[in-house]
XYZ file of C-alpha atoms in Angstrom:
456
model
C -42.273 0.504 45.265
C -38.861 2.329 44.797
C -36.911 -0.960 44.415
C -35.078 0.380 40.961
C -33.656 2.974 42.807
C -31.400 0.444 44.656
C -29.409 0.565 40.853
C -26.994 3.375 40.013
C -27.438 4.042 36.720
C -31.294 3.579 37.146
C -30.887 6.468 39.570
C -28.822 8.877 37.079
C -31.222 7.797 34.475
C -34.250 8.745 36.475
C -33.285 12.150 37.746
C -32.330 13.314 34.391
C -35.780 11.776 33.046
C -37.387 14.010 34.958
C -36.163 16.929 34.526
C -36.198 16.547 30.678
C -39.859 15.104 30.943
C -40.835 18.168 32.471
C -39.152 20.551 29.424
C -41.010 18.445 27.563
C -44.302 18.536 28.816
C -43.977 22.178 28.860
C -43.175 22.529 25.183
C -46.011 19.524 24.402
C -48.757 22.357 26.096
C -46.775 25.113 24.164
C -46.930 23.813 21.054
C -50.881 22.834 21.256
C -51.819 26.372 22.641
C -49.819 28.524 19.933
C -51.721 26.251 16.936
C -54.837 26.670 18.579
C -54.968 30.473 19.490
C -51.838 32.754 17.987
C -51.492 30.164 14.411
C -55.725 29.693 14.226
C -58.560 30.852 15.300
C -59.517 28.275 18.007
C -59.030 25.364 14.948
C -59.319 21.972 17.014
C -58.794 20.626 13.307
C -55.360 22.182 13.009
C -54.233 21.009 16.474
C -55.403 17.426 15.389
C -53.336 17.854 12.094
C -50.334 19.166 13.999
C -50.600 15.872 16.670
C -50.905 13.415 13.448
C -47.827 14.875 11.983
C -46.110 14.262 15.245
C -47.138 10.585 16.026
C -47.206 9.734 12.275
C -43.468 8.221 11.320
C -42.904 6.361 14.399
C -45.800 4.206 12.902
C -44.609 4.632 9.239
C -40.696 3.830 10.411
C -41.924 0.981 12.803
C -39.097 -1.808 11.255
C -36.263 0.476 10.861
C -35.879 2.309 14.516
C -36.894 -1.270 16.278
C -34.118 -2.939 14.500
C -31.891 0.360 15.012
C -32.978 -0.083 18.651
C -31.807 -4.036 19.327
C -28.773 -3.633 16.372
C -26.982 -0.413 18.590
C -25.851 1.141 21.527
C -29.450 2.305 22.323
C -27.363 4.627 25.535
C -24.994 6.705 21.972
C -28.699 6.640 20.298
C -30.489 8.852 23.146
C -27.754 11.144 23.320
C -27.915 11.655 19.557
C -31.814 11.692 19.758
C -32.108 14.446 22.747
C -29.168 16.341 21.245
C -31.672 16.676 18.132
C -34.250 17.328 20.245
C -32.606 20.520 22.266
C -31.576 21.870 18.414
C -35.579 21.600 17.674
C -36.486 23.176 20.568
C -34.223 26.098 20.012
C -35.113 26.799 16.511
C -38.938 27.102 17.362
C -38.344 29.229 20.089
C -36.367 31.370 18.417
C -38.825 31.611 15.013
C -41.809 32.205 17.385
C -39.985 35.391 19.421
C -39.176 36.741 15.774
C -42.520 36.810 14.757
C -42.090 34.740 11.890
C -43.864 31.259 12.690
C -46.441 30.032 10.477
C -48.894 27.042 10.553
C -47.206 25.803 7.684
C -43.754 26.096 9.427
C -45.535 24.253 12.281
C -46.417 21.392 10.408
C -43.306 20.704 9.200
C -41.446 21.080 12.495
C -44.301 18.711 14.163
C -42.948 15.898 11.476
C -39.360 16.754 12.647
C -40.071 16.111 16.428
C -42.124 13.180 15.076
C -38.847 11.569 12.986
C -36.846 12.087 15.791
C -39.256 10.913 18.418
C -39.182 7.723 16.369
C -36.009 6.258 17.455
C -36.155 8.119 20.512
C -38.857 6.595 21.649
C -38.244 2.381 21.379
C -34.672 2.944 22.339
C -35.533 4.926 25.576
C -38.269 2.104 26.380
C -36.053 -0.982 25.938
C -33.156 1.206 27.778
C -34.776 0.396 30.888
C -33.734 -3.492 30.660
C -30.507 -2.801 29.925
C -30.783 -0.998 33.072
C -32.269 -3.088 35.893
C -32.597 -7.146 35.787
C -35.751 -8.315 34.803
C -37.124 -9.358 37.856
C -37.368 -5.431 38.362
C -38.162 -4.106 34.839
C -42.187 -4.129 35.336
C -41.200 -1.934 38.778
C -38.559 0.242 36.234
C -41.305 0.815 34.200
C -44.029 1.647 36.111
C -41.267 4.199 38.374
C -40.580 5.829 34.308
C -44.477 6.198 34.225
C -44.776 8.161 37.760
C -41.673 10.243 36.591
C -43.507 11.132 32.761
C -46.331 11.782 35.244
C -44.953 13.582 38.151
C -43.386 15.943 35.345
C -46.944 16.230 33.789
C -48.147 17.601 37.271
C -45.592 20.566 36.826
C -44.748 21.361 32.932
C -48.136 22.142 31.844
C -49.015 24.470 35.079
C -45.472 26.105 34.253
C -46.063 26.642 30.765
C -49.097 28.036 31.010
C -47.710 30.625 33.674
C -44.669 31.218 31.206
C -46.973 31.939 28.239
C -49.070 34.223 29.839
C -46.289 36.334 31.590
C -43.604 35.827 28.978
C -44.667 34.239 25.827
C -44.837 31.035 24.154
C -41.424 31.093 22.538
C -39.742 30.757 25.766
C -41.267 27.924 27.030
C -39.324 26.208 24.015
C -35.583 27.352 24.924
C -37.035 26.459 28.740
C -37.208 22.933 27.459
C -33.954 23.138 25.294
C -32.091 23.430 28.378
C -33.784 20.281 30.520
C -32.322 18.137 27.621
C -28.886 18.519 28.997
C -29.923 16.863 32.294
C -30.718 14.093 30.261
C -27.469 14.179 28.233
C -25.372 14.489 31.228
C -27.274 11.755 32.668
C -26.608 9.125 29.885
C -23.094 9.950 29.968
C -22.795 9.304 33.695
C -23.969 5.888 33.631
C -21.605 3.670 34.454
C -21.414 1.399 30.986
C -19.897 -1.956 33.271
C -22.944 -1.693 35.188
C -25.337 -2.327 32.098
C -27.487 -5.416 31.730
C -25.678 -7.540 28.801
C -28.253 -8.034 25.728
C -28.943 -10.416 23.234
C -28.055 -8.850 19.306
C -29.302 -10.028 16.223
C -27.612 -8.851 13.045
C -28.677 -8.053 9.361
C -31.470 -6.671 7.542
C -33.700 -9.966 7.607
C -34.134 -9.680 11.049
C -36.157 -6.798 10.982
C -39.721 -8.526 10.903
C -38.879 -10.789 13.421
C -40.823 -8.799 16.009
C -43.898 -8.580 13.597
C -43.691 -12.218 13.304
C -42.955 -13.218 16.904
C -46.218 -10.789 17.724
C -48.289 -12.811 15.487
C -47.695 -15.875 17.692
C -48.591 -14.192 20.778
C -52.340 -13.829 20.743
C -52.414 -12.253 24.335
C -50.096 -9.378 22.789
C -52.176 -9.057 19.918
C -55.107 -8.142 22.097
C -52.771 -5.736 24.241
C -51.856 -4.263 21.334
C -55.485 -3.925 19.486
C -56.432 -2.336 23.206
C -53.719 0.069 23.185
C -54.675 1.214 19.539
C -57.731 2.307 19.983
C -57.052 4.089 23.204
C -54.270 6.092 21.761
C -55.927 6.982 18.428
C -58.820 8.249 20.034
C -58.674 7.987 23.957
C -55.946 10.133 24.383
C -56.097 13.057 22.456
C -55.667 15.489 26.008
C -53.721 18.169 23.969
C -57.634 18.520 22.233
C -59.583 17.709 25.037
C -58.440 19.976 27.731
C -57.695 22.895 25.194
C -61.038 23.085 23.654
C -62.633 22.588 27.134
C -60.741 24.743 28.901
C -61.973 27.566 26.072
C -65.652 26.737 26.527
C -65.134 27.014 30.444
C -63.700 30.733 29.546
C -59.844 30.291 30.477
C -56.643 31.078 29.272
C -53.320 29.238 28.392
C -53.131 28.910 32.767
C -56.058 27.249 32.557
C -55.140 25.144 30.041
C -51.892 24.497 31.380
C -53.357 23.684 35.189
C -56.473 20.664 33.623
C -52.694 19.097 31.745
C -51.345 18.947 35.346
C -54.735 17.952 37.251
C -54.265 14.552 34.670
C -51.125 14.324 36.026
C -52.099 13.861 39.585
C -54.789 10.573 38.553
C -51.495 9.483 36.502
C -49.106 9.744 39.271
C -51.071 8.025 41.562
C -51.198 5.221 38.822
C -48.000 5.158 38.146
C -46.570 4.925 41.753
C -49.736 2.164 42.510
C -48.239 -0.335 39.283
C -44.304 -0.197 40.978
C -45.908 -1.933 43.624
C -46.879 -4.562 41.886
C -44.707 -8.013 41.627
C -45.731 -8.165 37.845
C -48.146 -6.901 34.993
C -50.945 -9.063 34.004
C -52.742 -8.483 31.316
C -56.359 -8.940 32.885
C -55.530 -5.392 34.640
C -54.945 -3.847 31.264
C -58.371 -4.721 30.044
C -59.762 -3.650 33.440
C -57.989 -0.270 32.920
C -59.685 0.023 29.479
C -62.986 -0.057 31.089
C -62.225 2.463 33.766
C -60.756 4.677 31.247
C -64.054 4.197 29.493
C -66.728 5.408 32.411
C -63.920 8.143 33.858
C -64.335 9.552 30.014
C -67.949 9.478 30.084
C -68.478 11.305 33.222
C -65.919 13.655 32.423
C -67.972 14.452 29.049
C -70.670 15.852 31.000
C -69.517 17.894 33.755
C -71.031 21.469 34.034
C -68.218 23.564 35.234
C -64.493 23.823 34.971
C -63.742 22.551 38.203
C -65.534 19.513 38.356
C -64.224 18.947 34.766
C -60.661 19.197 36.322
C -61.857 16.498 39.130
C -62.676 13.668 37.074
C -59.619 14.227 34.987
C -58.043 12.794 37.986
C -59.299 9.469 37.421
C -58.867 9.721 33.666
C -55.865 10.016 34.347
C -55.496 7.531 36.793
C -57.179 4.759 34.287
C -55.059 5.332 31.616
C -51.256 5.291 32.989
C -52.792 1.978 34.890
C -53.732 0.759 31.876
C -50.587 1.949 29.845
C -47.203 0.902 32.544
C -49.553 -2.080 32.925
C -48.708 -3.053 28.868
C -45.707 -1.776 29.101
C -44.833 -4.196 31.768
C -46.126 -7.244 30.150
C -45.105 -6.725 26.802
C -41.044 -6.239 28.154
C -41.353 -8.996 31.014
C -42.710 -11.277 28.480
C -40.684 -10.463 25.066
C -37.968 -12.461 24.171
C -34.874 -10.530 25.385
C -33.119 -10.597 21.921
C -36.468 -8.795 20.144
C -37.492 -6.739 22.815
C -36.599 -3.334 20.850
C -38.341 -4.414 17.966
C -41.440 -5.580 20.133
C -41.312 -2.276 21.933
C -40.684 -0.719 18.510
C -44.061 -1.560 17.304
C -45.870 -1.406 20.606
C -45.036 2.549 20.592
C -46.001 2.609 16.927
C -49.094 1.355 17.893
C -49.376 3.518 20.726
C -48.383 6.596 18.990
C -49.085 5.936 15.639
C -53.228 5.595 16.462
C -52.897 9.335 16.813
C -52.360 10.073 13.004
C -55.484 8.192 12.314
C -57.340 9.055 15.611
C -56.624 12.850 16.227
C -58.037 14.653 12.951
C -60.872 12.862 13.630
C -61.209 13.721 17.009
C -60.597 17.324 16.421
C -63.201 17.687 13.619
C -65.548 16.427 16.022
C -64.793 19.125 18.767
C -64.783 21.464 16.062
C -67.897 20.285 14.588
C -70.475 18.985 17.287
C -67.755 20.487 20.243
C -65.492 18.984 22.980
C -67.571 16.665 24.661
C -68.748 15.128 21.597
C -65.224 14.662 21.241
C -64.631 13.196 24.947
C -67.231 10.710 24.340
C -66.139 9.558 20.709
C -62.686 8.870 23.169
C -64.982 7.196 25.509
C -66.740 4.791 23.403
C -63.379 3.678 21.739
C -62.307 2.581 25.261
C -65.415 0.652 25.536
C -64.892 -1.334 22.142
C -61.019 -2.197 23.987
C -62.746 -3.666 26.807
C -64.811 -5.652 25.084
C -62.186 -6.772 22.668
C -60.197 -7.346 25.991
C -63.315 -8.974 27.661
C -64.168 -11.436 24.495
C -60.541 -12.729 24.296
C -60.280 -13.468 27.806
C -63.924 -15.504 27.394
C -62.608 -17.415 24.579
C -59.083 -18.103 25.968
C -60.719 -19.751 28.760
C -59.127 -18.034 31.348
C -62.676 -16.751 32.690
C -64.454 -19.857 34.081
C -67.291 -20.591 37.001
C -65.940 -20.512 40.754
C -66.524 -23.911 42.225
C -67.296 -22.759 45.782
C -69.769 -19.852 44.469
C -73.034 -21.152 42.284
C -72.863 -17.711 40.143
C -68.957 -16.452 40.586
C -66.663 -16.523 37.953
C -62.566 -17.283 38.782
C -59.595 -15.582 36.346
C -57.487 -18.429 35.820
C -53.969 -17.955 33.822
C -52.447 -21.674 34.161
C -53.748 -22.456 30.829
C -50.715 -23.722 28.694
C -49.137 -21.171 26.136
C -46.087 -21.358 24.103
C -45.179 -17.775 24.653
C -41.454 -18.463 22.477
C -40.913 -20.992 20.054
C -37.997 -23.198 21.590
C -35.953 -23.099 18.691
C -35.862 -18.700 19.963
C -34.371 -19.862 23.188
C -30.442 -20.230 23.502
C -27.980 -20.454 26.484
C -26.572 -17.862 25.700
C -30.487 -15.631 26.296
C -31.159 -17.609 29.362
C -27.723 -17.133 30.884
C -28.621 -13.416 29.917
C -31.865 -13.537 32.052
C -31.626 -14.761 35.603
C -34.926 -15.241 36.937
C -35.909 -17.607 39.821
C -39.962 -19.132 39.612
C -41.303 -21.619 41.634
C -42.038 -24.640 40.405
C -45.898 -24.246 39.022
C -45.609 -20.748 39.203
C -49.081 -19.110 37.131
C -46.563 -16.674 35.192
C -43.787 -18.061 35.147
C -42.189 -16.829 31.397
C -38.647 -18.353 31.935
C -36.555 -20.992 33.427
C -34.465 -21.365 36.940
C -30.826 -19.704 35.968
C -28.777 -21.980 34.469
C -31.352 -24.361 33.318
C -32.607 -24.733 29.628
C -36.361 -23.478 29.198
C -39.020 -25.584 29.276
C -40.926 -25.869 25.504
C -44.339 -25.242 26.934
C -44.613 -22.422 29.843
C -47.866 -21.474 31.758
C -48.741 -18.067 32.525
């Protein structure tokens, strides 16, 4: 589970992760609590508007910070990107203690964090490679997950405490400071140490990871999955706000449903390290949990066993989540794995533009748990959009020693690269030993040159 950890720099990385995922969480509850109550009057609408702003340019800037990601030193990139990040912080704080914050301001300060989130984001995700071999990047990824989540379990509790005793606009320089454990952390890591990457140069190669996506049909449909979920699955900051409101509670409140999540998550998290590799049949799976967790959630009577079932929510969608995470860098050509990741978090993130005003006019309209199960039934169109392609890629077929099972077979023949992406100088880059015959196999024995047709 904690094989990563064997890896200095994945160690330094980690423990400064952590701490600045917990600022962050804290100032993610902050932020959605001072729209809804001190900037509105319990406007779901505005909240939604303020989350679109956020998750809006790393969809609209999708080619430029992929290419930015796999063209530079993605290690000088995060330290430019948090340092940004800590100057946000601080400004917000500091206009919400003067009194002086407006909705407005808000906005435009959401589009900030957004901007910079936007090359933040792909180049912290394909980090991780340059990090760990591949053989362990699905583990690296899942053990990010469980720290984003183990920070969720504490950031929103503390926040909420914070605002209630102290005010929002502290919980903002709070987070300004956990960015220096993540800028001390990136400048301990030992450069030598780094996993040597693939670059492509100039300007025409930024759609290659648009067009190497459009030859991978199985990323297509993680991708359409992972859409709809984040545009209107996970839309928490709206969910547990306006729910912890019609249960009667405070920003505490608020802050301790955030953390409950967390738990489910963690769990998650730690239960995909385990894991030799991500398939993609466990990403649809996760869709479909996500689905029914959402659903029951929708209708629970009282805040507590609201808080319950967020466990599994929360549990169902960091499964499904690392899980896509996993495949999509495991199975990306090395030398467009920041643009792939580029447009996987654009996806990801960028649903929430479309997805979130949406979801909030429904709370506000028809109220929260109309809003839950609007979330809920976009889950259920993944799965089936999950379900239909594994039917047609005939990977689902009839079990030969049961009259009325089904098998998941994944030895049907794919050509997950086109040869002429392969070089020497890639597979040299990206020891991996498979077994002859091996069901997901997505390279070649080190040294060897890779075979034109792979099986997975």
């Amino acid at each position: 589970m904690f094989r990563s950890f064997s890896v200095f720099n994945y160690r330094v990385w980690f423990i400064g992760a952590l701490v600045s995922n917990i600022g962050a969480w804290m100032q993610a509850t902050a932020l959605s609590w001072v729209v809804l109550t001190q900037l509105t009057d319990n406007d779901a609408g505005a909240m939604g508007v303020t989350m679109a702003l956020q998750f809006a340019p790393p969809l609209l800037l999708v080619g430029v910070t992929g290419w930015v990601a796999d063209r530079f030193d993605r290690r000088k990139l995060l330290m430019i990107t948090q340092s940004l990040l800590l100057v946000v912080g601080v400004v917000i704080g500091s206009l919400l203690l003067a009194g002086v914050m407006t909705l407005p301001l808000m906005y435009g300060f959401a589009l900030l964090l957004g901007f910079i989130a936007a090359f933040d984001n792909p180049s912290r995700q394909a980090f991780v490679s340059d990090l760990v071999s591949r053989e362990n990047a699905s583990n690296a990824v899942a053990l990010n997950a469980a720290s984003f989540n183990g920070a969720r379990m504490i950031g929103p509790a503390v926040a909420g405490v914070v605002i209630v005793a102290v005010g929002t606009g502290w919980v903002f320089f709070v987070n300004a400071v956990t960015f220096i454990a993540m800028i001390v952390a990136l400048m301990l890591i030992r450069t030598d140490e780094l996993i040597p990457r693939i670059k492509h140069s100039g300007a025409a190669r930024l759609a290659d990871g648009f067009r190497y996506v459009g030859k991978r049909p199985d990323l297509m449909v993680a991708f359409a999955m992972v859409f709809l979920l984040g545009a209107f699955g996970m839309n928490f900051p709206i969910f547990a706000s306006t729910m912890a409101l019609e249960f009667g509670q405070e920003a505490d409140g608020y802050g301790l449903l955030s953390s409950i999540l967390a738990v489910g998550s963690l769990i998650g998290a730690l239960m995909a390290a385990r894991r030799d590799r991500a398939r993609i049949r466990l990403v649809i799976l996760g869709t479909l949990m996500f689905a029914v967790a959402a659903t029951v959630s929708a209708f629970m009577p009282n805040y507590w066993l609201y808080a319950l079932t967020l466990m599994l929510t929360g549990f169902a969608v960091v499964t499904t989540l690392t899980t896509a995470n996993g495949y999509v860098q495991t199975t990306t050509d090395p030398a467009l794995r920041g643009r792939v990741l580029a447009l996987y978090m654009a996806i990801l993130m960028g649903g929430t533009p479309l997805g979130a005003p949406i979801v909030g006019w429904v709370a506000d309209e028809f109220g929260p748990r109309s809003a839950i199960l609007l979330g809920a039934a976009a889950a259920f169109v993944a799965f089936a959009i999950g379900a239909t392609w594994m039917l047609v890629s005939g990977r689902v077929q009839r079990s030969e020693s049961r009259r009325f099972g089904v098998t998941l077979g994944e030895t049907r023949p794919v050509a997950i690269v086109p040869p002429e992406a392969f070089s020497d100088e890639i597979a040299g880059t990206t020891p991996i030993r498979l077994p002859d015959g091996d069901a997901d196999g997505e390279g070649a024995r080190d040294g060897a040159r890779p075979r034109k047709r792979l099986t997975r």
